[in-house]
Amino acid sequence: MEVRNILLCGICAFLFLLSACEDEDNDLPSVEDRIESAINELRDELTQPANGWRLDYQPSPNTGLFYILLDFDDNGQVTIKSDVPDNAGEFFEQTVSYRIDNGLSLELILETYGVFHFLFEKDQSSFGGEFEFLFDDKQGSDLLFRSKSDVGSSTRLVFSPAEPNAESLLSGELATNISKYNDFTTLVVGGYPPTQQLILENANVSIFWTIDVESRIIEFDAAGVGSTVQEFLENTVVPLSHSTGYIFLDGSLVLVDPLTVNVNGEQFLIEEIRLDNFSMDGEAFCESNIMPTAVYEGSIQGVGPVKLLRSFFDLGGLDFTPMDESGYGVNIIFVIDSDDRSLADQGSISEAFPDAVGFLFNYGLVSDSIPSNSLGVSLEDDDGNRKIYLREFEVASVLGNRLEINLLNSFYYSDTPTVADEQGLAAVTEEIFAEGTVYISDVPNSGEGVFRLFNACNMYQLFLVR
C-alpha cells in the first residue's frame, strides 16, 4: 500500500506541474503576436527621430558615398532626399511607400521605385545597390541594417538620427554640375571617366585625376608645377597612385581617403574641396565643334583658391612613343564611332572594306618600303591572303599625350587597289581623324602597351596595341 500511495502521489505531483506549465505557456503571446509586436517596434523606431535619418550610403566597397535622408511616417510612407542628380533631379526628393516584413529576420522594404531602386539597377544590376534591408540591431541611437540582395558580403547600412541642419548639407546642385564634366565621355569598354585638372592657384600647382561621377571614385594620376599642360610638362611630374571614394557635403567634394602630395618641396593636404562658382566657360577642345567645358572655382582649407577644369591629360599616354621596328595595331572591331558602334560592324569600314581584319598605326617606323608615319587597314581574304592599305601622315605637334597629325595624299598598297579601295581608304581615315588631333591614354588593367586614341572633335576612338 505504501508503494502504491507513493506512486499515486508522484503521478499527482507530475500532473500538477504539467498543468502549471500549460497555464504558463498559455500566458505567452503567440508567434504571430510577437512578430506583429517586433514590426511595430521597428516602425516606432523608424518614425521616432524628429529630423528623420541620415545615411551616408555606400552601395559596395567599389563605390564612393551618396548622402541620403529618410523621413518615415506611420502610414507606410517615407520621404527620401538624396544628392543623386540622374533623371533630371527626380531623386532629389521623393515620397515612396515602405513596409516591414518578417522573413528570416525583420525586413525593411521600399516598395515604390525611387533612388535605391535606381542605384540597384545601375550597371545591369551589378552596381551593388539595394532596396530591401535586413534589420540587425540597434546600437546606441543608430539602427543597423544590411543588404538582402547582395551576393557574398552584405552591405552594412547605418541609419543615424539626422541633425537639425542635415537637409542643408544636401548638395544636389554640386552633384549635377560635377556630372557636366562627363562631356566627351563614351560607353565603350566600360566607359572612360573624365579627367579633371585641379589648379592650386597660390602655389601654381596642378593635380590631375580621373573622376567617375557614377560610382564616385577618384583615381589620382599626377601632380606638378604649372597651370597649363605645357608648363606642367616642363617641370618635374610626380606620379600618383592614390584612389578614393568621395561624398558631396554642404557644397564640398569630400575625399573618403585624403590625399597628401609633395610638389616642389611643398606638401599639400587635400581632404575636401569647397566648390562655389560654376560655369561652362572652360576650354573647347575642338575648333570646328566648339563645346565649352565645365569650370569650378573654389578653395581648400590651408591651401587657398582652386580651379577645377576639364582635361584630357593622361600620364600613361606619354608612353605612346614612336617605334622603330614595328607599329601599333588592333583588331578592326576596336575602331569606334561617336555612338559606340564599331565601324567594322555597321560603319564606313564595313562598307568600304568588308574583309578588313585590323587597323594599323605606324609611328616612326623604320622600313625600306612602308611609310614611317602611316595608318590604315589590313585585309584578309577567304584563303588567308593578307594585304595592307595605308595612308601617310605627318606629325604636326606633340604635347604630352596630345598628338596632332596631318593626313597626306600619299598612299601605300601592298597589292594593287581598286578605285573604290583608294576612295574608301581616304574617306575612312578622314572620318576617324577629322581635324587631326587625338588624345592618348593608356587602358587601365590591360597591361603595358595598350592605348586609347580619342578624337574630341567627333567623339571617335580606337584602341591600339604596341
Short mmCIF file of C-alpha atoms in Angstrom, two decimals:
data_model
loop_
_atom_site.label_atom_id
_atom_site.label_comp_id
_atom_site.label_asym_id
_atom_site.label_seq_id
_atom_site.Cartn_x
_atom_site.Cartn_y
_atom_site.Cartn_z
CA MET A 1 0.00 0.00 0.00
CA GLU A 2 2.80 2.39 0.85
CA VAL A 3 4.45 1.83 -2.51
CA ARG A 4 1.09 2.38 -4.29
CA ASN A 5 0.46 5.58 -2.34
CA ILE A 6 3.92 6.85 -3.17
CA LEU A 7 3.34 6.22 -6.91
CA LEU A 8 -0.05 7.91 -6.81
CA CYS A 9 1.44 10.91 -5.05
CA GLY A 10 4.21 11.13 -7.62
CA ILE A 11 1.78 10.97 -10.52
CA CYS A 12 -0.39 13.66 -8.96
CA ALA A 13 2.60 15.90 -8.43
CA PHE A 14 3.69 15.44 -12.08
CA LEU A 15 0.20 16.22 -13.37
CA PHE A 16 0.09 19.34 -11.19
CA LEU A 17 3.40 20.57 -12.56
CA LEU A 18 2.34 19.80 -16.14
CA SER A 19 -0.88 21.73 -15.62
CA ALA A 20 1.06 24.65 -14.21
CA CYS A 21 3.43 24.67 -17.22
CA GLU A 22 0.47 24.60 -19.64
CA ASP A 23 -1.06 27.56 -17.85
CA GLU A 24 2.27 29.38 -18.07
CA ASP A 25 2.57 28.63 -21.83
CA ASN A 26 -0.95 29.87 -22.37
CA ASP A 27 0.13 33.23 -20.93
CA LEU A 28 2.84 33.72 -23.64
CA PRO A 29 2.00 35.73 -26.80
CA SER A 30 1.54 33.72 -29.98
CA VAL A 31 4.19 33.71 -32.67
CA GLU A 32 2.00 35.98 -34.80
CA ASP A 33 1.62 38.43 -31.92
CA ARG A 34 5.34 38.50 -31.31
CA ILE A 35 6.06 39.16 -35.00
CA GLU A 36 3.49 41.96 -35.09
CA SER A 37 5.00 43.43 -31.93
CA ALA A 38 8.52 43.35 -33.44
CA ILE A 39 7.27 45.03 -36.63
CA ASN A 40 5.52 47.73 -34.63
CA GLU A 41 8.62 48.31 -32.53
CA LEU A 42 10.78 48.79 -35.64
CA ARG A 43 8.17 51.10 -37.16
CA ASP A 44 8.17 53.11 -33.93
CA GLU A 45 11.95 53.35 -34.11
CA LEU A 46 11.88 54.46 -37.74
CA THR A 47 9.30 57.20 -37.13
CA GLN A 48 10.78 58.47 -33.87
CA PRO A 49 13.59 60.94 -34.86
CA ALA A 50 12.31 64.48 -35.29
CA ASN A 51 14.54 65.10 -38.33
CA GLY A 52 14.42 61.60 -39.79
CA TRP A 53 17.53 59.56 -40.57
CA ARG A 54 20.82 60.26 -42.26
CA LEU A 55 22.52 57.60 -44.37
CA ASP A 56 25.99 58.00 -45.88
CA TYR A 57 25.25 55.29 -48.39
CA GLN A 58 27.99 53.17 -49.93
CA PRO A 59 26.41 50.54 -52.20
CA SER A 60 29.62 48.49 -52.37
CA PRO A 61 33.31 48.74 -51.42
CA ASN A 62 33.97 49.78 -55.03
CA THR A 63 31.95 53.00 -54.82
CA GLY A 64 32.04 56.30 -53.01
CA LEU A 65 29.14 57.58 -50.92
CA PHE A 66 25.72 59.07 -51.55
CA TYR A 67 24.19 61.41 -48.98
CA ILE A 68 20.60 60.32 -48.29
CA LEU A 69 17.95 61.46 -45.79
CA LEU A 70 14.90 59.34 -44.90
CA ASP A 71 11.79 60.50 -43.02
CA PHE A 72 9.33 57.69 -42.21
CA ASP A 73 5.69 58.15 -41.17
CA ASP A 74 3.15 55.79 -39.56
CA ASN A 75 1.17 55.40 -42.78
CA GLY A 76 3.75 53.43 -44.71
CA GLN A 77 5.31 56.42 -46.49
CA VAL A 78 8.90 57.60 -46.43
CA THR A 79 10.25 60.84 -47.89
CA ILE A 80 13.72 60.33 -49.34
CA LYS A 81 16.07 63.19 -50.20
CA SER A 82 19.36 62.49 -51.95
CA ASP A 83 22.18 64.06 -53.96
CA VAL A 84 21.75 61.70 -56.93
CA PRO A 85 21.32 64.04 -59.94
CA ASP A 86 20.20 61.49 -62.53
CA ASN A 87 16.84 61.63 -64.33
CA ALA A 88 16.84 65.43 -64.27
CA GLY A 89 16.84 65.60 -60.47
CA GLU A 90 13.99 63.12 -59.99
CA PHE A 91 15.74 61.60 -56.97
CA PHE A 92 16.46 64.82 -55.11
CA GLU A 93 13.17 64.33 -53.25
CA GLN A 94 10.60 61.53 -53.46
CA THR A 95 7.91 60.10 -51.22
CA VAL A 96 7.55 56.35 -51.66
CA SER A 97 5.80 53.54 -49.84
CA TYR A 98 7.54 51.14 -47.50
CA ARG A 99 6.62 48.09 -45.46
CA ILE A 100 8.18 45.99 -42.73
CA ASP A 101 8.03 42.21 -43.14
CA ASN A 102 9.36 39.28 -41.20
CA GLY A 103 11.24 36.57 -43.08
CA LEU A 104 14.43 35.20 -41.64
CA SER A 105 14.53 38.48 -39.76
CA LEU A 106 12.79 41.85 -39.86
CA GLU A 107 12.94 43.37 -43.34
CA LEU A 108 12.51 46.98 -44.39
CA ILE A 109 11.30 47.05 -47.99
CA LEU A 110 10.97 50.18 -50.14
CA GLU A 111 8.05 49.32 -52.40
CA THR A 112 7.84 52.22 -54.85
CA TYR A 113 10.54 52.93 -57.41
CA GLY A 114 13.00 55.51 -56.13
CA VAL A 115 16.66 56.32 -55.73
CA PHE A 116 17.54 52.98 -54.11
CA HIS A 117 15.92 51.06 -56.98
CA PHE A 118 17.76 53.29 -59.46
CA LEU A 119 21.12 52.51 -57.84
CA PHE A 120 20.20 48.83 -57.67
CA GLU A 121 19.62 48.73 -61.44
CA LYS A 122 22.84 50.55 -62.42
CA ASP A 123 25.40 48.65 -64.47
CA GLN A 124 22.89 45.91 -65.25
CA SER A 125 22.16 45.46 -61.54
CA SER A 126 25.84 44.94 -60.70
CA PHE A 127 26.39 48.31 -59.01
CA GLY A 128 25.63 46.93 -55.55
CA GLY A 129 22.54 48.98 -54.69
CA GLU A 130 19.64 47.61 -52.68
CA PHE A 131 16.08 48.46 -51.71
CA GLU A 132 15.42 45.59 -49.26
CA PHE A 133 17.21 45.82 -45.92
CA LEU A 134 17.50 43.25 -43.15
CA PHE A 135 17.34 44.76 -39.66
CA ASP A 136 20.22 43.63 -37.46
CA ASP A 137 20.31 45.65 -34.29
CA LYS A 138 20.05 48.99 -32.55
CA GLN A 139 23.38 50.41 -31.45
CA GLY A 140 23.05 53.48 -29.30
CA SER A 141 20.76 55.75 -31.29
CA ASP A 142 21.68 54.14 -34.65
CA LEU A 143 19.74 51.43 -36.45
CA LEU A 144 21.89 48.82 -38.19
CA PHE A 145 20.72 47.17 -41.40
CA ARG A 146 22.35 45.02 -44.07
CA SER A 147 21.50 44.33 -47.67
CA LYS A 148 19.21 41.44 -48.51
CA SER A 149 20.17 41.35 -52.20
CA ASP A 150 23.98 41.34 -52.07
CA VAL A 151 25.77 38.21 -53.19
CA GLY A 152 28.62 37.36 -50.81
CA SER A 153 29.48 40.03 -48.27
CA SER A 154 26.43 42.18 -47.48
CA THR A 155 26.49 45.96 -47.48
CA ARG A 156 26.12 47.35 -43.96
CA LEU A 157 23.85 50.38 -43.60
CA VAL A 158 23.85 52.65 -40.57
CA PHE A 159 20.77 54.82 -40.09
CA SER A 160 21.76 57.69 -37.80
CA PRO A 161 19.30 60.28 -36.44
CA ALA A 162 19.63 63.31 -38.72
CA GLU A 163 20.92 66.56 -37.29
CA PRO A 164 18.68 69.65 -37.43
CA ASN A 165 20.84 71.02 -40.28
CA ALA A 166 21.00 67.72 -42.18
CA GLU A 167 18.94 68.95 -45.11
CA SER A 168 21.21 71.97 -45.62
CA LEU A 169 24.12 69.58 -46.26
CA LEU A 170 22.44 68.16 -49.35
CA SER A 171 24.44 69.15 -52.43
CA GLY A 172 22.31 68.22 -55.41
CA GLU A 173 23.37 71.24 -57.45
CA LEU A 174 27.04 70.39 -56.92
CA ALA A 175 26.43 66.78 -57.95
CA THR A 176 24.61 67.99 -61.08
CA ASN A 177 27.45 70.32 -62.06
CA ILE A 178 30.16 67.71 -61.47
CA SER A 179 28.22 65.42 -63.83
CA LYS A 180 28.74 68.03 -66.55
CA TYR A 181 32.44 67.18 -66.57
CA ASN A 182 31.28 63.91 -68.10
CA ASP A 183 31.07 65.52 -71.54
CA PHE A 184 33.01 63.71 -74.25
CA THR A 185 32.55 60.51 -72.24
CA THR A 186 31.68 57.35 -74.17
CA LEU A 187 30.45 53.98 -73.02
CA VAL A 188 32.69 51.55 -74.84
CA VAL A 189 34.89 49.22 -72.80
CA GLY A 190 33.07 50.11 -69.60
CA GLY A 191 33.26 53.84 -70.19
CA TYR A 192 36.12 56.25 -69.71
CA PRO A 193 35.83 58.54 -66.67
CA PRO A 194 36.66 62.18 -67.43
CA THR A 195 39.93 63.74 -66.37
CA GLN A 196 39.95 66.86 -64.21
CA GLN A 197 42.74 69.31 -63.53
CA LEU A 198 42.79 70.88 -60.08
CA ILE A 199 44.88 74.05 -60.03
CA LEU A 200 46.15 75.23 -56.64
CA GLU A 201 46.36 78.86 -57.67
CA ASN A 202 48.56 80.28 -54.90
CA ALA A 203 51.19 77.57 -55.46
CA ASN A 204 50.84 77.29 -59.28
CA VAL A 205 50.48 73.53 -58.86
CA SER A 206 48.22 71.20 -60.84
CA ILE A 207 46.86 67.82 -59.84
CA PHE A 208 45.30 65.56 -62.47
CA TRP A 209 42.84 62.78 -61.74
CA THR A 210 40.03 60.83 -63.34
CA ILE A 211 36.64 61.12 -61.66
CA ASP A 212 33.93 58.51 -62.03
CA VAL A 213 30.80 60.56 -61.46
CA GLU A 214 28.64 57.42 -61.48
CA SER A 215 30.43 55.37 -58.82
CA ARG A 216 32.01 58.41 -57.09
CA ILE A 217 35.61 57.26 -57.24
CA ILE A 218 38.66 59.44 -57.93
CA GLU A 219 41.91 57.97 -59.32
CA PHE A 220 44.81 60.39 -58.91
CA ASP A 221 47.23 60.43 -61.84
CA ALA A 222 49.91 63.10 -61.48
CA ALA A 223 50.92 66.36 -59.80
CA GLY A 224 53.43 69.06 -60.61
CA VAL A 225 54.19 72.75 -61.09
CA GLY A 226 52.26 74.63 -63.74
CA SER A 227 48.74 75.68 -64.62
CA THR A 228 48.92 74.61 -68.28
CA VAL A 229 49.86 71.20 -69.64
CA GLN A 230 52.89 72.66 -71.40
CA GLU A 231 54.19 74.33 -68.24
CA PHE A 232 53.35 71.21 -66.23
CA LEU A 233 55.46 69.00 -68.53
CA GLU A 234 58.39 71.42 -68.42
CA ASN A 235 58.76 70.70 -64.70
CA THR A 236 59.13 67.56 -62.62
CA VAL A 237 55.99 65.42 -62.81
CA VAL A 238 55.04 63.49 -59.66
CA PRO A 239 53.17 60.25 -60.50
CA LEU A 240 50.31 59.48 -58.12
CA SER A 241 48.69 56.13 -57.36
CA HIS A 242 46.07 57.20 -54.83
CA SER A 243 42.44 56.14 -55.18
CA THR A 244 39.50 57.19 -53.03
CA GLY A 245 35.76 57.45 -52.88
CA TYR A 246 34.11 60.80 -52.26
CA ILE A 247 30.87 62.29 -51.00
CA PHE A 248 29.19 65.67 -51.53
CA LEU A 249 28.51 67.58 -48.31
CA ASP A 250 27.42 71.18 -47.87
CA GLY A 251 28.78 72.33 -51.23
CA SER A 252 32.09 70.47 -50.89
CA LEU A 253 33.60 67.42 -52.51
CA VAL A 254 34.91 65.42 -49.54
CA LEU A 255 37.51 62.68 -50.05
CA VAL A 256 36.96 59.49 -48.07
CA ASP A 257 40.75 58.96 -48.04
CA PRO A 258 42.51 62.36 -48.10
CA LEU A 259 45.48 62.96 -50.39
CA THR A 260 48.86 64.21 -49.24
CA VAL A 261 51.19 65.20 -52.07
CA ASN A 262 54.64 66.78 -52.17
CA VAL A 263 55.42 69.10 -55.09
CA ASN A 264 58.50 71.27 -55.47
CA GLY A 265 59.42 70.82 -51.80
CA GLU A 266 55.97 71.81 -50.54
CA GLN A 267 53.39 69.48 -49.01
CA PHE A 268 49.68 69.78 -49.73
CA LEU A 269 46.87 68.05 -47.85
CA ILE A 270 43.57 67.69 -49.68
CA GLU A 271 40.66 66.47 -47.57
CA GLU A 272 37.76 68.40 -49.05
CA ILE A 273 37.33 70.93 -51.82
CA ARG A 274 34.83 73.72 -51.39
CA LEU A 275 33.28 74.40 -54.82
CA ASP A 276 31.37 77.67 -55.14
CA ASN A 277 31.27 79.22 -58.61
CA PHE A 278 30.37 77.06 -61.60
CA SER A 279 30.40 77.99 -65.28
CA MET A 280 30.61 76.39 -68.71
CA ASP A 281 33.40 78.71 -69.83
CA GLY A 282 36.19 76.16 -69.96
CA GLU A 283 38.44 75.28 -72.88
CA ALA A 284 36.82 73.98 -76.06
CA PHE A 285 38.95 71.07 -77.22
CA CYS A 286 37.94 71.28 -80.87
CA GLU A 287 37.98 74.41 -83.01
CA SER A 288 35.36 73.27 -85.52
CA ASN A 289 33.00 71.77 -82.94
CA ILE A 290 33.07 74.29 -80.12
CA MET A 291 31.84 72.66 -76.94
CA PRO A 292 32.69 74.77 -73.87
CA THR A 293 33.62 72.70 -70.85
CA ALA A 294 32.90 72.88 -67.15
CA VAL A 295 34.85 75.05 -64.69
CA TYR A 296 34.50 75.27 -60.92
CA GLU A 297 36.13 77.87 -58.69
CA GLY A 298 36.54 77.10 -55.03
CA SER A 299 39.02 76.69 -52.20
CA ILE A 300 40.79 74.19 -49.98
CA GLN A 301 41.35 74.98 -46.34
CA GLY A 302 45.03 75.62 -45.70
CA VAL A 303 45.79 75.66 -49.44
CA GLY A 304 43.79 78.58 -50.84
CA PRO A 305 41.80 79.22 -54.02
CA VAL A 306 41.50 76.47 -56.62
CA LYS A 307 40.10 75.90 -60.10
CA LEU A 308 38.70 72.61 -61.34
CA LEU A 309 38.93 72.20 -65.13
CA ARG A 310 38.04 69.52 -67.68
CA SER A 311 41.17 67.96 -69.15
CA PHE A 312 42.39 65.17 -71.41
CA PHE A 313 45.84 64.83 -69.87
CA ASP A 314 46.88 61.27 -69.06
CA LEU A 315 50.32 60.40 -67.73
CA GLY A 316 50.17 56.90 -69.18
CA GLY A 317 49.52 58.35 -72.63
CA LEU A 318 53.06 59.70 -72.67
CA ASP A 319 54.23 56.11 -73.22
CA PHE A 320 52.75 56.20 -76.72
CA THR A 321 56.03 56.91 -78.48
CA PRO A 322 57.47 56.39 -81.97
CA MET A 323 58.62 52.81 -82.59
CA ASP A 324 61.47 51.87 -84.90
CA GLU A 325 60.92 48.19 -85.60
CA SER A 326 57.15 47.83 -85.53
CA GLY A 327 53.99 49.85 -85.25
CA TYR A 328 50.73 49.77 -83.37
CA GLY A 329 47.70 47.77 -84.40
CA VAL A 330 44.41 46.33 -83.23
CA ASN A 331 41.56 44.10 -84.32
CA ILE A 332 39.37 46.11 -86.66
CA ILE A 333 36.37 45.94 -84.30
CA PHE A 334 38.11 48.36 -81.91
CA VAL A 335 37.60 51.39 -84.12
CA ILE A 336 34.56 53.06 -82.56
CA ASP A 337 32.28 55.89 -83.67
CA SER A 338 30.51 58.52 -81.54
CA ASP A 339 27.57 56.18 -80.90
CA ASP A 340 29.89 53.49 -79.50
CA ARG A 341 29.46 51.33 -82.59
CA SER A 342 32.34 49.53 -84.24
CA LEU A 343 32.99 50.87 -87.73
CA ALA A 344 33.68 47.27 -88.70
CA ASP A 345 30.17 46.18 -87.77
CA GLN A 346 27.91 48.77 -89.30
CA GLY A 347 30.05 51.75 -90.24
CA SER A 348 32.26 53.01 -93.00
CA ILE A 349 34.94 50.33 -92.63
CA SER A 350 32.42 47.53 -93.02
CA GLU A 351 31.09 49.20 -96.17
CA ALA A 352 34.43 50.06 -97.77
CA PHE A 353 36.46 47.08 -96.57
CA PRO A 354 34.29 44.11 -95.55
CA ASP A 355 37.45 41.94 -95.47
CA ALA A 356 39.26 44.24 -93.01
CA VAL A 357 40.71 42.41 -90.00
CA GLY A 358 42.94 45.03 -88.42
CA PHE A 359 43.77 48.71 -88.12
CA LEU A 360 47.44 49.75 -88.32
CA PHE A 361 49.16 52.86 -87.00
CA ASN A 362 52.84 53.16 -87.88
CA TYR A 363 54.59 55.86 -85.88
CA GLY A 364 58.28 56.40 -86.55
CA LEU A 365 58.60 53.04 -88.31
CA VAL A 366 61.96 52.27 -89.96
CA SER A 367 61.23 50.48 -93.22
CA ASP A 368 62.53 50.42 -96.78
CA SER A 369 59.02 50.36 -98.23
CA ILE A 370 56.31 51.22 -95.72
CA PRO A 371 55.97 54.94 -94.87
CA SER A 372 57.39 55.82 -91.48
CA ASN A 373 54.18 57.54 -90.34
CA SER A 374 51.16 55.85 -91.87
CA LEU A 375 47.82 54.41 -90.88
CA GLY A 376 45.16 52.24 -92.44
CA VAL A 377 43.70 48.76 -92.65
CA SER A 378 44.88 45.20 -93.08
CA LEU A 379 42.71 42.89 -95.16
CA GLU A 380 42.39 39.12 -95.38
CA ASP A 381 40.51 37.13 -98.00
CA ASP A 382 38.83 33.75 -97.63
CA ASP A 383 42.08 31.96 -98.47
CA GLY A 384 44.01 33.73 -95.72
CA ASN A 385 45.90 36.05 -98.06
CA ARG A 386 46.70 39.40 -96.45
CA LYS A 387 47.33 42.88 -97.79
CA ILE A 388 47.60 46.33 -96.25
CA TYR A 389 46.35 49.72 -97.38
CA LEU A 390 47.99 52.70 -95.70
CA ARG A 391 47.78 56.49 -95.85
CA GLU A 392 50.77 58.58 -94.92
CA PHE A 393 50.62 61.37 -92.33
CA GLU A 394 52.96 63.94 -90.88
CA VAL A 395 53.21 64.82 -87.20
CA ALA A 396 52.16 68.44 -86.74
CA SER A 397 52.73 68.65 -82.99
CA VAL A 398 53.07 66.59 -79.83
CA LEU A 399 52.21 67.99 -76.42
CA GLY A 400 52.34 65.30 -73.78
CA ASN A 401 49.57 62.87 -74.71
CA ARG A 402 48.10 65.24 -77.33
CA LEU A 403 49.05 64.24 -80.87
CA GLU A 404 48.18 66.35 -83.91
CA ILE A 405 48.65 64.86 -87.36
CA ASN A 406 48.08 66.00 -90.93
CA LEU A 407 46.83 63.34 -93.35
CA LEU A 408 48.73 63.40 -96.66
CA ASN A 409 47.57 62.40 -100.10
CA SER A 410 50.27 59.79 -100.25
CA PHE A 411 49.32 56.12 -100.03
CA TYR A 412 50.92 52.70 -99.76
CA TYR A 413 49.34 49.49 -101.03
CA SER A 414 50.84 46.04 -100.73
CA ASP A 415 48.60 44.97 -103.61
CA THR A 416 47.04 46.84 -106.50
CA PRO A 417 43.90 48.59 -105.17
CA THR A 418 40.71 49.32 -107.00
CA VAL A 419 39.48 52.87 -107.42
CA ALA A 420 36.85 52.10 -104.77
CA ASP A 421 39.61 50.94 -102.40
CA GLU A 422 41.52 54.20 -102.86
CA GLN A 423 38.43 56.29 -102.29
CA GLY A 424 37.40 54.16 -99.32
CA LEU A 425 40.78 54.50 -97.59
CA ALA A 426 40.74 58.26 -98.00
CA ALA A 427 37.19 58.52 -96.66
CA VAL A 428 37.71 56.18 -93.69
CA THR A 429 40.91 57.82 -92.48
CA GLU A 430 39.45 61.32 -92.81
CA GLU A 431 36.36 60.21 -90.91
CA ILE A 432 38.31 58.76 -87.99
CA PHE A 433 40.92 61.52 -87.78
CA ALA A 434 38.73 64.54 -88.52
CA GLU A 435 40.60 67.73 -87.53
CA GLY A 436 43.69 65.58 -86.92
CA THR A 437 44.01 65.83 -83.12
CA VAL A 438 43.77 62.85 -80.77
CA TYR A 439 44.33 62.49 -77.04
CA ILE A 440 46.10 59.33 -75.97
CA SER A 441 45.65 57.46 -72.72
CA ASP A 442 46.68 54.04 -71.51
CA VAL A 443 43.95 51.48 -70.95
CA PRO A 444 43.68 50.55 -67.25
CA ASN A 445 44.10 46.93 -66.20
CA SER A 446 45.11 45.84 -69.69
CA GLY A 447 48.87 45.55 -69.30
CA GLU A 448 51.55 47.74 -70.84
CA GLY A 449 51.36 48.98 -74.38
CA VAL A 450 47.57 49.24 -74.80
CA PHE A 451 46.36 52.73 -75.67
CA ARG A 452 43.18 54.60 -76.47
CA LEU A 453 43.22 57.39 -79.07
CA PHE A 454 40.27 59.75 -78.66
CA ASN A 455 39.17 62.42 -81.13
CA ALA A 456 37.38 65.18 -79.21
CA CYS A 457 36.02 66.71 -82.42
CA ASN A 458 33.89 63.77 -83.49
CA MET A 459 33.99 61.52 -80.39
CA TYR A 460 35.60 58.68 -82.36
CA GLN A 461 38.12 56.45 -80.65
CA LEU A 462 40.34 53.50 -81.39
CA PHE A 463 42.35 51.18 -79.22
CA LEU A 464 45.89 50.28 -80.26
CA VAL A 465 48.33 47.67 -79.01
CA ARG A 466 52.08 48.11 -79.22
#
